[in-house]
């Protein structure tokens, strides 16, 4: 495939779409009155839908460092989105779990994600959106380098 040198690569285009989507998520948070929540931090909320998780589990699942997760958890805890509780299986360990406020944030993320999918469906057509989803899923399934960091959840649950 030949492409002019100045034309963005496909990975660059995906990054541009992700940045635009993150801005839309931030707008959705603001509309829901969640002005202290950033989309990057909110990504940590998605894996907590299944229940409390240790910081190490979250870091492994998201493909980031434990330190990065611990810092984000501190921010989210201050905002009332998560809480740390004792792990019933290991009294020395702590679990991070969602609060009702965190669920409110996830609902705002989901509304924004569904609105974006609706716009994309109108622009690409339902078949085009289905094809895009299949292609992105195929790319993610090919990722065996351990960098699969929840990118499939960028727009929320």
PDB file of C-alpha atoms in Angstrom, residues 1 39 51 63 68:
ATOM      1  CA  UNK A   1       0.000   0.000   0.000  1.00  0.00           C
ATOM      2  CA  UNK A  39     -11.612   9.848  31.368  1.00  0.00           C
ATOM      3  CA  UNK A  51     -16.541  -6.559  42.301  1.00  0.00           C
ATOM      4  CA  UNK A  63      -1.371  -3.197  31.438  1.00  0.00           C
ATOM      5  CA  UNK A  68      -0.010   4.327  38.320  1.00  0.00           C
TER       6      UNK A  68
END
